[in-house]
Every structure is written in structure tokens, then in C-alpha cells.
Amino acid sequence: MPPQPVVPPFSVITGAQVADVLTGNEKQIVDLVEEVYRLHGRGDSVNPPSYFLRFPDRPTSRIIALPAAVGGEQATDGLKWISSFPENVAAGIPRASAVLILNDHTTGYPFACLESSIISASRTAASAVLAADRLSPQGRPRRIGFVGTGLIARYIHQYLEATGWEFDQLGIHDLSAEHAEGFAGYLSGRPGDAPVVVHGTAEELIRESDLVVFATVAGAPHVHNPAWFGHNPLVLNVSLRDLAPEILLASANFLDDVEHCLKADTSPHLTEQLMGSRKFIDGTLYDVLEGTVEVPTDRPVVFSPFGLGVLDIALGRYVHDRLKDAGGLGVIDGFFHDLDRYGRTSA
């Protein structure tokens, strides 16, 4: 007789706990992200469209719901609820904040609530690093440039560094000179002696970089000239809206998920609207992982990741299980109260 379903204990996991689990385990996180991409590519996941909550009185702000379910050995369901309020930056606090709810695959009961801005940044960085590695068939680029210098840029650099990337030059461009100098100070304090160069324009940075990371809050394309990419760099289009369609049409394009990327006026979405087709898409990262497509070397390569909720769920489960094994879960006793159908008992 199969065991009867039981209500799982409910835990709250803080950002400090998340950081403690993830820091130093970047290689394992990249491996986990690769595993989830393979599960998703094989259809062992559910990743419906994200839902955007927007505000008429705050047009630059939004809160996004990402429901998802991931299979595999630790099948887990859940929801990421992440806000983006760009005006926070002027007040000295991060633009994004997030929580992640994990649900038991058998009963549907939530069993954890995690601070998730660190999880979100980590899965974004791990995805970018995995793509950078697999989309560099001729070896890892050694001149990197960051357009945008916020939390995501810092995490991408952290994951590159932790997975053995080495650079001859680190370039920076940001519309805010203060933010650019702050990020330059951070990079200068890291191991290694590669020079850190603050570029006055995006064009200058792109032309001087073989790996370009876009991690901005741009709402519409501001990079239009394909000639800037004439040296065929690898471009991580993490913020999704910096590049005009003419850049993508002159490049090889790989996405994390086609249906998700072609929404919400992303650069790939604008390109599809312009062309009336998806012929400009060369494949997905899953295709590259499986070896079913080759990465060209005769033109720029652009990776556009919309950001899949299944990655957040898997990474949240990783954090939860490590804390559970170490006896570090903060269980909330009595969180679920009325658990008897007829009110005979309470918990």
C-alpha cells in the first residue's frame, strides 16, 4: 500500500541563508542549471508564460509572477514573485526584490518561502556563464565588457570568476558615472591583474570586447549599428531590450526558450515583428547542449535568455535541501492550522 500523503513542514529561508549555501558552490549551480535546461528541453517541466503586474501611476515598475514545475529526481512546483522598481536605485537600494514559494509535488502544499533576489541573480548568472562557455567553440573570450553595472553584472562576473574564466581586459560602460566607478572599484579589488577600463560609450566598449554582457534596465533598443560588432563577439543579451533588430539580423541567435523570448517587446520579439517570421533564430541553448546545432564563427553570436521559472524552482530546492541536510531550516510550527476535513483536530 503506498504511503499516505502528509502535509510538509513550512520553512522560511532568509537571504543570508541563501547566500551562505550558494557562495562557493558556483560550479555546482552551473551544472544544476545545465541539468534543468536539459529537463526542460526534453519536456520534463511546466513553464507557462510569466504574468506582468504593471501600474498606471508607476509605468517603469512591475512585479512579475513566474509559476513553474520541474521534474527529475526532485520534482518540485512553485512560484517566483519578483518586482522591478528602477527608481529604487536612486535611493541606494537594489532595483529588484523577490520571494520564491516551493510547493510539494505530491500534496501541492507550500513547504518553503525563500528570499529570492539572490536566487534569481544566481540562476541568471549561471545561465549566462553556461551559455558563454558552450557558445564559444573557438575558446573562451579574454576581453569582456559589461554594459550596465548593477547586481546582475556583479553576479555574472562572480560566476565567470568562480568557474575559471580569466581575462586580459575588463570593460565597463554605464550611463551613471558613479555606478561605473563603483563597479570598477569592485572589479579592481578582485584577484588577477587584468586592467579595468571605464568606457565613455557603448560603441567603444563593444568594439574593445570579445564577450559583451548587457545587464541594463533599458526598455527599448539603444544599440543599432551592426558595424560595432564587426569583430564577431559573443553577446549575452541578458537584459533583452538593448539591441535593435538590425543587430540580431546580422548575428547568429540562440535563445533559452523561443516562446518565452518572443514576448514583451524583447529584442527577439521586435525582430520577429519586423520580419514576420522566426527564421533569424538559429536554435536554443538546449540544441547547443545536445549538439544538434553548430555555433557559427563567421558572425556575432547573441544569446537571449528570457529567464525560466524552472531554474528558480530548481535552485530554490537546492538551497532548501542543503539547509535541511545541515539542520538549518527555520520551520514555522503550526503554519498550517485547520488540517482536518471535518474540524475534528487542528495542527
Tab-separated table of C-alpha atoms in Angstrom:
chain	number	residue	atom	x	y	z
A	1	MET	CA	0.000	0.000	0.000
A	2	PRO	CA	1.535	3.357	-0.980
A	3	PRO	CA	2.290	5.781	1.869
A	4	GLN	CA	-0.392	8.344	2.629
A	5	PRO	CA	0.414	11.948	1.641
A	6	VAL	CA	1.423	14.126	4.559
A	7	VAL	CA	1.490	17.886	4.959
A	8	PRO	CA	5.128	19.018	4.835
A	9	PRO	CA	6.571	21.418	7.411
A	10	PHE	CA	6.774	25.023	6.258
A	11	SER	CA	10.073	26.898	6.403
A	12	VAL	CA	11.211	30.470	5.842
A	13	ILE	CA	14.691	30.836	4.355
A	14	THR	CA	16.434	34.197	4.572
A	15	GLY	CA	18.672	35.887	2.046
A	16	ALA	CA	21.645	35.351	4.337
A	17	GLN	CA	20.979	31.606	4.376
A	18	VAL	CA	20.596	31.557	0.594
A	19	ALA	CA	23.899	33.364	0.150
A	20	ASP	CA	25.673	31.025	2.570
A	21	VAL	CA	24.515	27.970	0.591
A	22	LEU	CA	25.266	29.344	-2.868
A	23	THR	CA	28.567	31.135	-2.288
A	24	GLY	CA	31.435	28.815	-3.132
A	25	ASN	CA	29.172	26.386	-4.999
A	26	GLU	CA	29.036	28.281	-8.292
A	27	LYS	CA	30.304	25.344	-10.352
A	28	GLN	CA	27.594	23.089	-8.944
A	29	ILE	CA	24.977	25.742	-9.683
A	30	VAL	CA	26.082	25.984	-13.321
A	31	ASP	CA	25.862	22.175	-13.549
A	32	LEU	CA	22.385	22.295	-11.997
A	33	VAL	CA	21.249	24.928	-14.492
A	34	GLU	CA	22.525	22.764	-17.349
A	35	GLU	CA	20.603	19.784	-15.955
A	36	VAL	CA	17.392	21.846	-15.757
A	37	TYR	CA	17.825	23.125	-19.325
A	38	ARG	CA	18.097	19.511	-20.447
A	39	LEU	CA	14.974	18.536	-18.463
A	40	HIS	CA	13.103	21.474	-19.949
A	41	GLY	CA	14.278	20.652	-23.462
A	42	ARG	CA	13.061	17.078	-23.047
A	43	GLY	CA	9.650	18.280	-21.896
A	44	ASP	CA	10.038	17.309	-18.224
A	45	SER	CA	8.862	20.675	-16.959
A	46	VAL	CA	5.941	23.082	-16.983
A	47	ASN	CA	6.865	26.707	-17.587
A	48	PRO	CA	3.836	28.833	-18.517
A	49	PRO	CA	4.148	32.466	-19.597
A	50	SER	CA	5.150	34.971	-16.943
A	51	TYR	CA	2.475	37.370	-15.747
A	52	PHE	CA	3.377	41.063	-15.553
A	53	LEU	CA	1.647	43.247	-12.988
A	54	ARG	CA	2.019	46.856	-14.146
A	55	PHE	CA	0.908	50.137	-12.592
A	56	PRO	CA	-0.613	53.141	-14.393
A	57	ASP	CA	0.892	55.516	-11.822
A	58	ARG	CA	4.345	53.837	-11.926
A	59	PRO	CA	4.968	52.959	-15.588
A	60	THR	CA	8.624	51.982	-15.109
A	61	SER	CA	7.846	49.485	-12.364
A	62	ARG	CA	6.440	45.980	-12.500
A	63	ILE	CA	6.016	42.791	-10.480
A	64	ILE	CA	6.292	39.502	-12.326
A	65	ALA	CA	4.856	36.100	-11.417
A	66	LEU	CA	6.759	33.085	-12.751
A	67	PRO	CA	4.937	29.811	-11.995
A	68	ALA	CA	6.795	26.648	-12.906
A	69	ALA	CA	7.219	22.947	-12.233
A	70	VAL	CA	10.420	20.988	-12.798
A	71	GLY	CA	10.722	17.204	-12.957
A	72	GLY	CA	13.688	14.963	-12.390
A	73	GLU	CA	14.702	13.286	-9.158
A	74	GLN	CA	13.488	16.212	-7.029
A	75	ALA	CA	10.244	17.164	-8.775
A	76	THR	CA	9.085	20.493	-7.376
A	77	ASP	CA	6.467	23.085	-8.214
A	78	GLY	CA	6.407	26.732	-7.248
A	79	LEU	CA	6.212	30.425	-7.980
A	80	LYS	CA	8.705	33.278	-8.129
A	81	TRP	CA	7.244	36.706	-7.377
A	82	ILE	CA	9.808	39.333	-8.383
A	83	SER	CA	9.497	43.100	-8.507
A	84	SER	CA	11.478	45.542	-10.614
A	85	PHE	CA	11.346	49.140	-9.407
A	86	PRO	CA	14.163	51.004	-11.213
A	87	GLU	CA	13.666	54.154	-9.150
A	88	ASN	CA	14.931	52.239	-6.112
A	89	VAL	CA	18.459	52.690	-7.440
A	90	ALA	CA	18.367	56.439	-6.841
A	91	ALA	CA	17.510	55.710	-3.204
A	92	GLY	CA	20.519	53.438	-2.840
A	93	ILE	CA	18.646	50.130	-2.687
A	94	PRO	CA	18.550	47.360	-5.325
A	95	ARG	CA	16.085	47.582	-8.173
A	96	ALA	CA	14.727	44.052	-7.703
A	97	SER	CA	13.314	42.142	-4.755
A	98	ALA	CA	11.779	38.693	-4.793
A	99	VAL	CA	10.359	35.752	-2.903
A	100	LEU	CA	10.105	32.149	-4.047
A	101	ILE	CA	7.415	29.701	-2.928
A	102	LEU	CA	8.145	25.981	-3.262
A	103	ASN	CA	5.233	23.524	-3.371
A	104	ASP	CA	5.275	19.830	-2.555
A	105	HIS	CA	4.890	17.816	-5.755
A	106	THR	CA	2.573	15.260	-4.112
A	107	THR	CA	0.213	17.340	-1.981
A	108	GLY	CA	0.558	20.791	-3.504
A	109	TYR	CA	1.210	22.269	-0.071
A	110	PRO	CA	3.846	25.001	0.017
A	111	PHE	CA	6.827	23.907	2.085
A	112	ALA	CA	9.179	26.884	1.865
A	113	CYS	CA	9.317	30.612	1.283
A	114	LEU	CA	12.772	31.847	0.275
A	115	GLU	CA	14.227	35.292	-0.220
A	116	SER	CA	14.811	35.064	-3.936
A	117	SER	CA	16.660	38.081	-5.310
A	118	ILE	CA	19.918	36.185	-4.740
A	119	ILE	CA	18.468	33.012	-6.250
A	120	SER	CA	17.257	34.991	-9.268
A	121	ALA	CA	20.619	36.698	-9.755
A	122	SER	CA	22.467	33.405	-9.305
A	123	ARG	CA	20.398	31.461	-11.816
A	124	THR	CA	20.700	34.343	-14.287
A	125	ALA	CA	24.466	34.388	-13.843
A	126	ALA	CA	24.789	30.608	-14.058
A	127	SER	CA	22.690	30.556	-17.231
A	128	ALA	CA	24.832	33.295	-18.776
A	129	VAL	CA	28.079	31.544	-17.856
A	130	LEU	CA	26.854	28.203	-19.197
A	131	ALA	CA	25.870	29.866	-22.463
A	132	ALA	CA	29.158	31.747	-22.694
A	133	ASP	CA	31.058	28.501	-22.301
A	134	ARG	CA	29.024	26.472	-24.797
A	135	LEU	CA	28.695	29.263	-27.372
A	136	SER	CA	32.480	29.790	-27.570
A	137	PRO	CA	33.581	26.962	-29.892
A	138	GLN	CA	36.987	28.547	-30.502
A	139	GLY	CA	37.854	29.019	-26.840
A	140	ARG	CA	36.820	31.372	-24.096
A	141	PRO	CA	36.961	35.103	-24.934
A	142	ARG	CA	39.501	37.052	-22.904
A	143	ARG	CA	38.236	40.629	-23.299
A	144	ILE	CA	34.916	41.146	-21.511
A	145	GLY	CA	32.734	44.228	-21.447
A	146	PHE	CA	29.757	44.970	-19.195
A	147	VAL	CA	27.044	47.363	-20.349
A	148	GLY	CA	25.201	48.037	-17.092
A	149	THR	CA	26.880	47.655	-13.727
A	150	GLY	CA	24.235	46.519	-11.253
A	151	LEU	CA	23.668	43.364	-9.235
A	152	ILE	CA	23.295	41.089	-12.277
A	153	ALA	CA	26.598	42.256	-13.774
A	154	ARG	CA	28.336	41.597	-10.470
A	155	TYR	CA	26.877	38.102	-10.194
A	156	ILE	CA	27.789	37.236	-13.780
A	157	HIS	CA	31.374	38.287	-13.115
A	158	GLN	CA	31.366	36.281	-9.864
A	159	TYR	CA	30.218	33.144	-11.676
A	160	LEU	CA	32.702	33.622	-14.508
A	161	GLU	CA	35.498	34.042	-11.999
A	162	ALA	CA	34.396	31.042	-9.921
A	163	THR	CA	34.270	28.783	-12.983
A	164	GLY	CA	37.809	29.541	-14.074
A	165	TRP	CA	37.427	32.310	-16.639
A	166	GLU	CA	40.438	34.603	-16.981
A	167	PHE	CA	40.526	37.945	-18.754
A	168	ASP	CA	43.097	40.222	-20.322
A	169	GLN	CA	40.798	43.231	-20.033
A	170	LEU	CA	37.610	44.133	-18.175
A	171	GLY	CA	35.500	46.878	-19.762
A	172	ILE	CA	32.647	48.843	-18.205
A	173	HIS	CA	30.038	51.222	-19.546
A	174	ASP	CA	27.116	52.689	-17.618
A	175	LEU	CA	25.012	55.806	-18.104
A	176	SER	CA	25.802	56.638	-14.481
A	177	ALA	CA	29.455	57.572	-13.969
A	178	GLU	CA	29.004	56.884	-10.256
A	179	HIS	CA	27.778	53.340	-10.871
A	180	ALA	CA	30.524	52.692	-13.414
A	181	GLU	CA	33.215	53.801	-11.000
A	182	GLY	CA	31.682	51.730	-8.213
A	183	PHE	CA	31.722	48.590	-10.339
A	184	ALA	CA	35.257	49.384	-11.476
A	185	GLY	CA	36.300	49.557	-7.837
A	186	TYR	CA	34.712	46.171	-7.190
A	187	LEU	CA	36.461	44.561	-10.178
A	188	SER	CA	39.797	46.128	-9.294
A	189	GLY	CA	39.570	44.504	-5.873
A	190	ARG	CA	39.133	41.009	-7.284
A	191	PRO	CA	42.024	38.580	-7.866
A	192	GLY	CA	44.034	38.989	-11.047
A	193	ASP	CA	45.798	41.889	-12.703
A	194	ALA	CA	43.633	42.453	-15.787
A	195	PRO	CA	43.158	46.186	-16.363
A	196	VAL	CA	39.702	47.630	-15.732
A	197	VAL	CA	38.660	50.201	-18.340
A	198	VAL	CA	35.659	52.516	-17.988
A	199	HIS	CA	34.385	53.324	-21.483
A	200	GLY	CA	32.568	56.535	-22.264
A	201	THR	CA	30.286	54.965	-24.882
A	202	ALA	CA	28.681	51.621	-25.589
A	203	GLU	CA	30.286	51.623	-29.038
A	204	GLU	CA	33.776	51.926	-27.575
A	205	LEU	CA	33.149	49.081	-25.141
A	206	ILE	CA	31.635	46.762	-27.752
A	207	ARG	CA	34.472	47.291	-30.228
A	208	GLU	CA	37.028	46.533	-27.492
A	209	SER	CA	35.313	43.367	-26.169
A	210	ASP	CA	35.082	39.788	-27.367
A	211	LEU	CA	32.415	38.944	-24.776
A	212	VAL	CA	29.770	41.630	-24.245
A	213	VAL	CA	27.296	41.425	-21.355
A	214	PHE	CA	24.171	43.589	-21.498
A	215	ALA	CA	22.716	43.882	-17.990
A	216	THR	CA	20.744	47.120	-18.016
A	217	VAL	CA	17.206	48.299	-17.296
A	218	ALA	CA	16.709	49.562	-20.865
A	219	GLY	CA	13.102	49.416	-22.009
A	220	ALA	CA	13.830	49.876	-25.719
A	221	PRO	CA	16.772	49.292	-28.078
A	222	HIS	CA	19.594	51.818	-27.921
A	223	VAL	CA	22.255	49.871	-29.864
A	224	HIS	CA	21.524	49.954	-33.603
A	225	ASN	CA	24.745	49.750	-35.616
A	226	PRO	CA	25.828	46.229	-36.685
A	227	ALA	CA	29.270	47.599	-37.590
A	228	TRP	CA	30.102	47.845	-33.885
A	229	PHE	CA	30.032	44.022	-33.844
A	230	GLY	CA	32.195	43.535	-36.932
A	231	HIS	CA	34.774	41.538	-34.941
A	232	ASN	CA	32.126	38.846	-34.217
A	233	PRO	CA	31.911	38.953	-30.392
A	234	LEU	CA	29.764	36.733	-28.218
A	235	VAL	CA	26.919	38.822	-26.788
A	236	LEU	CA	24.986	37.878	-23.653
A	237	ASN	CA	21.736	39.772	-24.160
A	238	VAL	CA	20.678	39.302	-20.548
A	239	SER	CA	18.558	42.433	-20.251
A	240	LEU	CA	16.884	41.547	-23.558
A	241	ARG	CA	15.930	45.006	-24.825
A	242	ASP	CA	19.211	46.801	-25.613
A	243	LEU	CA	19.729	45.510	-29.147
A	244	ALA	CA	17.809	46.704	-32.198
A	245	PRO	CA	16.542	44.112	-34.712
A	246	GLU	CA	19.274	45.005	-37.213
A	247	ILE	CA	21.859	43.697	-34.717
A	248	LEU	CA	20.073	40.365	-34.376
A	249	LEU	CA	19.578	40.055	-38.123
A	250	ALA	CA	23.348	40.346	-38.607
A	251	SER	CA	24.047	37.729	-35.907
A	252	ALA	CA	23.536	34.085	-35.008
A	253	ASN	CA	20.773	33.964	-32.404
A	254	PHE	CA	20.305	31.434	-29.620
A	255	LEU	CA	17.524	31.650	-27.013
A	256	ASP	CA	16.784	29.816	-23.798
A	257	ASP	CA	13.157	29.257	-24.853
A	258	VAL	CA	11.681	30.506	-28.120
A	259	GLU	CA	8.087	31.070	-26.996
A	260	HIS	CA	9.095	32.922	-23.852
A	261	CYS	CA	11.660	35.150	-25.569
A	262	LEU	CA	9.270	36.265	-28.297
A	263	LYS	CA	7.115	38.312	-25.944
A	264	ALA	CA	7.042	41.644	-24.128
A	265	ASP	CA	8.932	43.645	-26.773
A	266	THR	CA	12.251	41.913	-26.236
A	267	SER	CA	14.831	42.328	-28.992
A	268	PRO	CA	13.937	38.904	-30.470
A	269	HIS	CA	10.238	39.802	-30.266
A	270	LEU	CA	10.798	43.095	-32.106
A	271	THR	CA	12.829	41.238	-34.718
A	272	GLU	CA	10.041	38.716	-35.250
A	273	GLN	CA	7.524	41.541	-35.633
A	274	LEU	CA	9.756	43.275	-38.175
A	275	MET	CA	10.486	40.162	-40.241
A	276	GLY	CA	7.156	38.382	-39.867
A	277	SER	CA	8.964	35.127	-39.158
A	278	ARG	CA	11.374	33.369	-36.806
A	279	LYS	CA	13.937	32.422	-39.417
A	280	PHE	CA	16.560	34.589	-37.720
A	281	ILE	CA	16.656	32.172	-34.743
A	282	ASP	CA	19.447	29.615	-35.051
A	283	GLY	CA	18.448	27.476	-32.070
A	284	THR	CA	18.190	27.211	-28.325
A	285	LEU	CA	20.808	26.607	-25.684
A	286	TYR	CA	19.326	23.101	-25.312
A	287	ASP	CA	20.067	22.486	-29.003
A	288	VAL	CA	23.671	23.504	-28.395
A	289	LEU	CA	23.936	21.316	-25.289
A	290	GLU	CA	22.581	18.359	-27.249
A	291	GLY	CA	24.902	19.012	-30.183
A	292	THR	CA	22.073	19.277	-32.713
A	293	VAL	CA	23.197	22.710	-33.963
A	294	GLU	CA	26.613	24.203	-34.547
A	295	VAL	CA	27.667	27.640	-33.367
A	296	PRO	CA	28.922	29.700	-36.334
A	297	THR	CA	32.155	31.646	-36.151
A	298	ASP	CA	31.646	33.974	-39.117
A	299	ARG	CA	29.287	36.451	-37.428
A	300	PRO	CA	28.384	37.723	-33.938
A	301	VAL	CA	26.619	35.266	-31.650
A	302	VAL	CA	23.813	36.597	-29.447
A	303	PHE	CA	22.326	34.651	-26.532
A	304	SER	CA	18.952	35.996	-25.367
A	305	PRO	CA	17.674	34.351	-22.159
A	306	PHE	CA	14.172	35.312	-21.067
A	307	GLY	CA	14.800	33.615	-17.728
A	308	LEU	CA	12.875	30.432	-16.990
A	309	GLY	CA	10.987	29.915	-13.750
A	310	VAL	CA	12.070	26.267	-13.698
A	311	LEU	CA	15.610	27.463	-12.961
A	312	ASP	CA	14.426	29.384	-9.893
A	313	ILE	CA	12.435	26.391	-8.640
A	314	ALA	CA	15.369	24.014	-9.037
A	315	LEU	CA	17.820	26.393	-7.393
A	316	GLY	CA	15.407	27.106	-4.548
A	317	ARG	CA	15.019	23.374	-3.977
A	318	TYR	CA	18.807	23.022	-3.945
A	319	VAL	CA	19.074	25.670	-1.216
A	320	HIS	CA	16.229	24.158	0.807
A	321	ASP	CA	17.638	20.649	0.709
A	322	ARG	CA	21.173	21.749	1.680
A	323	LEU	CA	19.804	23.620	4.682
A	324	LYS	CA	17.607	20.672	5.609
A	325	ASP	CA	20.557	18.286	5.489
A	326	ALA	CA	22.547	20.675	7.693
A	327	GLY	CA	19.699	21.125	10.186
A	328	GLY	CA	19.421	24.802	9.336
A	329	LEU	CA	15.790	25.133	8.258
A	330	GLY	CA	13.702	27.730	10.075
A	331	VAL	CA	10.474	25.743	10.384
A	332	ILE	CA	7.346	27.714	11.270
A	333	ASP	CA	5.450	25.471	13.691
A	334	GLY	CA	1.695	25.481	13.203
A	335	PHE	CA	1.796	27.378	9.914
A	336	PHE	CA	-0.938	25.081	8.552
A	337	HIS	CA	-3.692	25.066	11.124
A	338	ASP	CA	-7.042	23.589	10.080
A	339	LEU	CA	-5.989	20.290	8.532
A	340	ASP	CA	-8.978	18.040	9.309
A	341	ARG	CA	-11.799	17.915	6.765
A	342	TYR	CA	-14.417	17.872	9.488
A	343	GLY	CA	-12.730	20.061	12.055
A	344	ARG	CA	-12.021	17.243	14.481
A	345	THR	CA	-8.365	18.143	15.019
A	346	SER	CA	-6.055	21.059	14.396
A	347	ALA	CA	-2.310	21.304	13.987
